[in-house]
Amino acid sequence: MEDIDFENRHKIINKNKKVVMCLQCGTCTSSCLIPRYLKDYNPRMSFIHALYGSRKAIENPTLWACSVCHTCQDRCPEGVNPTELLISLKELAFAEGLAPKTVAQGTELVLSTGRAYPASAIVDSARERLNLGKLRDVDVKDLNKIAEKTGLREKLNKLKG
Amino acid sequence: MTGPDQQEKLRIGVFICHCGKNIGAVVDPAAVAEYAKTLPDVVFVIENLYTCAEPGQEEIRKAIKEHNLNRVVVASCSPKLHEPTFRRTLTEAGLNKYLFEMVNIREHCSWVHMREKEKATKKAMDLVRMGVAKARLLQPLEDITVPVKKEALVLGGGVAGCQAALDLADLGFKVNLVEKDPSIGGIMAQLDKTLPTMDCSICILGPKLVDVGKHENINLITNAELKSVDGFIGNFKVKVEVKPRYVDMTKCNGCGECVDVCPVILPNQYDMQLKPRKAIYCSFAQAVPLVYAIDKDKCIECGMCMDACDLNAINLDQEPQEINLEVGTVIVATGAEPFDATRKEEYGYGKLENVITSLEFERIICASGPTGGDLLRRDGGHAKKVGFVQCVGSRDEKCGNKYCSSYCCLATIKQAMLIKEHDPEAEIYIFYTDIRAFGKGYEDLYARGREEGLIFIRGRPSSIKENPKNKNPIIVVENTLTNELMEVEVDLAVLAIGLQPTEGARNVAQMLHIPIGADGFFIESHPKLKPVDTPVDGIYICGTSAQPRDIKDSVTTGSAAAARASIPMGAGKFSVEGITSVLVHPEKCTACAICTTKCPYGAIQVKEKGKTPAIIIEASCKGCGTCVADCPFKALDQRHFADEQIFAQIDAALEEDPEDKIISFNCNWCSYAGADLAGVSRFQYPTNVRIIRVMCSGRVSKEMIMRAFEKGAGMVLVAPCHPSDCHYISGNLHAKNRIDQLYKVLPSKGIDPRRLRLEYVSAAEGLVYQRLIKEMTEQLEEFKKQGIVKTPVKGG
Amino acid sequence: MIPIKQPHIEYLARKILPQLGLELEDLDGFTCCPDPIWFRSIDNLTWMSVAARNLCVAEERGLDILTLCNACAGVLTETNALLKKDAKTRTKVNEILKEIGHEFHGSIKIRHVLDVLDKDIEREKIQSLVKRELTALNVATHTGCHLIRPHEIMQFDDPEDPKVFDKLVSILGANPVNYTLKTQCCGFSMALSYLDASSAATRDKLMSVREADADCLVVGCPACFQQLDTGQLLASRAFGLNFKIPVLNYLQLLGLAMDYSLDEVGYNTHKIKDTNFEKKVLPENNTLKYI
């Protein structure tokens, strides 16, 4: 029998005050695409786990399949904003190293190149054929300054090392 | 307004209430009592456990007699609760009831400073000092009595309105029942059966409607709307416009020959557009009055009906008629509207042909309805598998209706049982989030529902799709008890819709000057103790106009409103509080007539501008004090809220550490009640604020605000009602103008204008008041740090 | 994503949009928007700040932003709206932006190209560019998710019953068809870690499109494109179904209606091709050329 972990519970509530309004009505889960294809993905269950401070809220790897499509947010009758709540849970999961490796890798790519996909000679030649000119230079100094200020850089480094 | 007779020595009694633990557990009543003893002119101080209870009141009466008290101060709860109680106590002891002042150390102190006991006690002492300071200057006053006409207006002919009208009529009062539709009956007339006993709705309602139509004391005015209301309790002047029905009510006998020949076919509102009617129609068979009406917009004026009518009852030239009524009381029973389910787009109502609302279901399942009681789908097929979706348009932030409509859980179970009655093999699903079975017999019906095999699935459907092959609705839901996604295909989906305020509610509220809550329904004076009164004397609310209700509660509140209305009508008179405006310095009045522009009641008049001084019509004076505050020559004052009295409260509040204090002028109807609500809700805020009660923010003059600053107040807050919500119609507007002007001159007086705030707080906004005080206190700390608030120079 | 993975869409935008009267300006300084699914989920504040920075770049030039991608439209519009509404968050983000010399004001708008075509360009203007009406073509439109929700903020179309995209397709003379899974998400987000589930979602979507007898599927987003094009190939293999429903960006369809060749609109780069579709979009007696 799992007791309620009040410390965790309060941590989550402080991040998203509206979570306490969740009535477990199930509108979010039945509105969502993902549970139809991934049996273990259930936003409503993630929220009750969150309310009880249970680690199950952040340990579920299927959390990362959410497409942030906002359908649950558009429909939640209590205004809980499930989209934001799920993002908060993922933030907590990431901080504990529970995110898929590719997510951190993708983020590092953006911070080092300013783009989500890698440039290459093939890309250059495809663009040339279309007379589009080279990819514009991107100054990533600013991006990295932001990541420093918000503490993301530190979090990424902690997970690397 | 001068103080009491020089001969009369002041003998003030102070009664400190514990209110059980409500005050006693936070504020130290003993310490406050000790402090009260030190105040000048206080000759008697005692603590009570519950001052409002009979023993407490007896103590007051005893003390008045034994100690010859001539002023009484009770420090306890909000005057909005018990000021009348204690005023009565004084009267019983032979003391004028206006020699009483109430100090609020519960809603405004112990309940909002629960974790700061020392500071709360200190604040209570300040508040008592303020109360005593005012008490010293109180004068005996007489109430004005107005006659009350023994005639009432009931707005709305649904079951609540009919009940109210019948009760009043049986009590012997004349009742004018105004209904906007051609027939009375309301939504109850559209229902098939009522729960929990499965009575036929129109069978039990019908006789009531007939009684209303027949009663010699009831003047039934149908097809009519309220146009304007003037006056005050006992003497409301009402204008009603009767829309033409193009049929002479004195001639039509309801034979219906006209209907047979009318060529125009239209959807029938009564049958939820599921059955046709003609342009000339009678809403339903049991309509009262049983007189036809013509839908002129759709009428093609062919004249066939006129030919068919033997009694010559049809008159296409009928004009709207204005009726003037004079009534003593008004009962608002204007009801509510069903939620428009097209607003919940995910459910496809209006697009998917086999998704219907619960009200349409009532018509369909009714034997006299469009299908003769057969549960048919749009394609004429029989529905065997039915899904009910609960909470449609209720408990839904996205639809703007956060409240629960209360009856729908059991209404659905009732409807499901009706299906089972007709077809025991029917498969019925109820998709719910909670089942609310609050009423008598409701839990039993819920149990019977389970016994009959209704399938309850706990989950709020996210959408309804359609099977393109057979147009079956498919309900998409997560079964939260089994953690499974379900797509349930049914023959018919029924949306259990809630109620919402009528479109005309805001208009009616403005005409009557009664408040509307955040949810759009009319607000009662007190949610528990005054469930059918409104802040306006003589106007009462009942039925679903105040909140979604079931029939029983509508009938109960209808009778309650009748009972309340019969009190002033039965007595034949009503007392107006003696807190009216008075021309204290006629020699100062220049007849500039500025005061007349501030009064929305026409209660102060200047016959000849520049020549004759102002005259006050006391029976019309509501005691807001706006004229007083705006008189440029200070010729006016208000009884019981005199300049001197309020100055005394300000001075008393700021005797110590004034720079820490926020003086808050709260109006009796909105912000004072809002602060009370903060207390009732236990919303905590810092102890810096000292509330001074005025009847209206319009009473707060520039002089009062400047007095507070001159005495060193850290900040001053004036908290009026929201624009267009002022109990005295426009007091808050005049307050705002005054303060806007004051902002311009504050810097020249060395006062940072940010120290003066005007913030709207309604009676429903306890949370807003809490946040405001928290924010202002934070600001005050900042101002103090920055040296913006300086302690006053002595004598300044 | 478009400049790197689908540059032909960029090419078409630059060629066609000026013909509709739109003045396009390239700004230095834009970065990835950043993506609303993974970047946002590891640090919401960084995500919002990077997005706000992009907004500042445009604000400082006083220009509205035009995007060709649903995610960019969603990310930038949502950030813009959130920062305008919530003073506390705005202060926090501006503190961060101050370090890099920017300040967010909320003075510009973000427009997805479909939104501009629907609300700003007159129907007749688009029609005037059409040289060959695609009357034989049945088109299933996929509006996607990030362009249309949250409804309160995006205000692009009715999420329960989207019609704008269909309208834009019919201007080209083509025939938009309704299909049961029209509003279903493409499933891109599952592809990262759960390829089977992602393929199953794509399969269901495509089966619904096939049932409606559509000749092709039209999208407004490069991620949707990849999921429904490359993903179509993967789904076909995974489930042994032979899907042959070409997926196009609206600009490609518009290009075809303007008599551009299949090559020019970049059809040659697609994983899914179908001769039936090709016949319906080309004038008679035309042969295909591939690079």
GROMACS .gro file of N, CA, C and O in nm, chain B residues 244-253 258 280-281 291-294 313-316 318:
model
   88
  405PRO      N    1  -4.933   4.193  -2.837
  405PRO     CA    2  -5.060   4.148  -2.895
  405PRO      C    3  -5.056   4.001  -2.933
  405PRO      O    4  -4.955   3.954  -2.983
  406ARG      N    5  -5.164   3.927  -2.904
  406ARG     CA    6  -5.171   3.790  -2.952
  406ARG      C    7  -5.268   3.780  -3.069
  406ARG      O    8  -5.291   3.673  -3.123
  407TYR      N    9  -5.323   3.897  -3.105
  407TYR     CA   10  -5.409   3.905  -3.224
  407TYR      C   11  -5.535   3.822  -3.210
  407TYR      O   12  -5.603   3.793  -3.308
  408VAL      N   13  -5.562   3.780  -3.086
  408VAL     CA   14  -5.685   3.706  -3.058
  408VAL      C   15  -5.747   3.774  -2.937
  408VAL      O   16  -5.678   3.802  -2.840
  409ASP      N   17  -5.876   3.800  -2.946
  409ASP     CA   18  -5.944   3.867  -2.836
  409ASP      C   19  -5.968   3.767  -2.723
  409ASP      O   20  -6.041   3.670  -2.738
  410MET      N   21  -5.903   3.794  -2.608
  410MET     CA   22  -5.911   3.697  -2.499
  410MET      C   23  -6.051   3.686  -2.441
  410MET      O   24  -6.087   3.583  -2.385
  411THR      N   25  -6.129   3.792  -2.456
  411THR     CA   26  -6.264   3.784  -2.399
  411THR      C   27  -6.357   3.701  -2.486
  411THR      O   28  -6.462   3.657  -2.442
  412LYS      N   29  -6.318   3.682  -2.614
  412LYS     CA   30  -6.408   3.611  -2.704
  412LYS      C   31  -6.364   3.466  -2.730
  412LYS      O   32  -6.447   3.377  -2.741
  413CYS      N   33  -6.233   3.443  -2.741
  413CYS     CA   34  -6.185   3.310  -2.778
  413CYS      C   35  -6.224   3.207  -2.675
  413CYS      O   36  -6.205   3.227  -2.555
  414ASN      N   37  -6.281   3.093  -2.722
  414ASN     CA   38  -6.318   2.987  -2.627
  414ASN      C   39  -6.231   2.864  -2.642
  414ASN      O   40  -6.260   2.759  -2.589
  419CYS      N   41  -5.968   2.749  -3.583
  419CYS     CA   42  -5.875   2.830  -3.660
  419CYS      C   43  -5.751   2.749  -3.698
  419CYS      O   44  -5.697   2.763  -3.808
  441ILE      N   45  -5.121   3.017  -3.604
  441ILE     CA   46  -5.213   3.044  -3.493
  441ILE      C   47  -5.210   2.918  -3.407
  441ILE      O   48  -5.222   2.806  -3.457
  442TYR      N   49  -5.186   2.935  -3.279
  442TYR     CA   50  -5.159   2.817  -3.199
  442TYR      C   51  -5.192   2.840  -3.052
  442TYR      O   52  -5.208   2.953  -3.007
  452VAL      N   53  -5.635   3.027  -2.464
  452VAL     CA   54  -5.666   3.124  -2.568
  452VAL      C   55  -5.556   3.112  -2.672
  452VAL      O   56  -5.439   3.098  -2.638
  453TYR      N   57  -5.593   3.119  -2.798
  453TYR     CA   58  -5.492   3.104  -2.902
  453TYR      C   59  -5.413   3.233  -2.920
  453TYR      O   60  -5.449   3.338  -2.869
  454ALA      N   61  -5.304   3.223  -2.995
  454ALA     CA   62  -5.221   3.338  -3.024
  454ALA      C   63  -5.168   3.322  -3.165
  454ALA      O   64  -5.155   3.210  -3.215
  455ILE      N   65  -5.138   3.434  -3.229
  455ILE     CA   66  -5.084   3.427  -3.365
  455ILE      C   67  -4.938   3.472  -3.363
  455ILE      O   68  -4.905   3.575  -3.305
  474ALA      N   69  -6.321   3.620  -3.290
  474ALA     CA   70  -6.224   3.649  -3.186
  474ALA      C   71  -6.090   3.697  -3.239
  474ALA      O   72  -6.005   3.741  -3.164
  475ILE      N   73  -6.070   3.687  -3.371
  475ILE     CA   74  -5.938   3.719  -3.424
  475ILE      C   75  -5.932   3.864  -3.468
  475ILE      O   76  -6.021   3.912  -3.538
  476ASN      N   77  -5.826   3.932  -3.425
  476ASN     CA   78  -5.811   4.074  -3.458
  476ASN      C   79  -5.665   4.099  -3.497
  476ASN      O   80  -5.578   4.115  -3.412
  477LEU      N   81  -5.639   4.102  -3.629
  477LEU     CA   82  -5.502   4.116  -3.675
  477LEU      C   83  -5.446   4.256  -3.652
  477LEU      O   84  -5.329   4.281  -3.675
  479GLN      N   85  -5.455   4.410  -3.362
  479GLN     CA   86  -5.430   4.432  -3.219
  479GLN      C   87  -5.296   4.503  -3.196
  479GLN      O   88  -5.197   4.471  -3.259
   0.00000   0.00000   0.00000
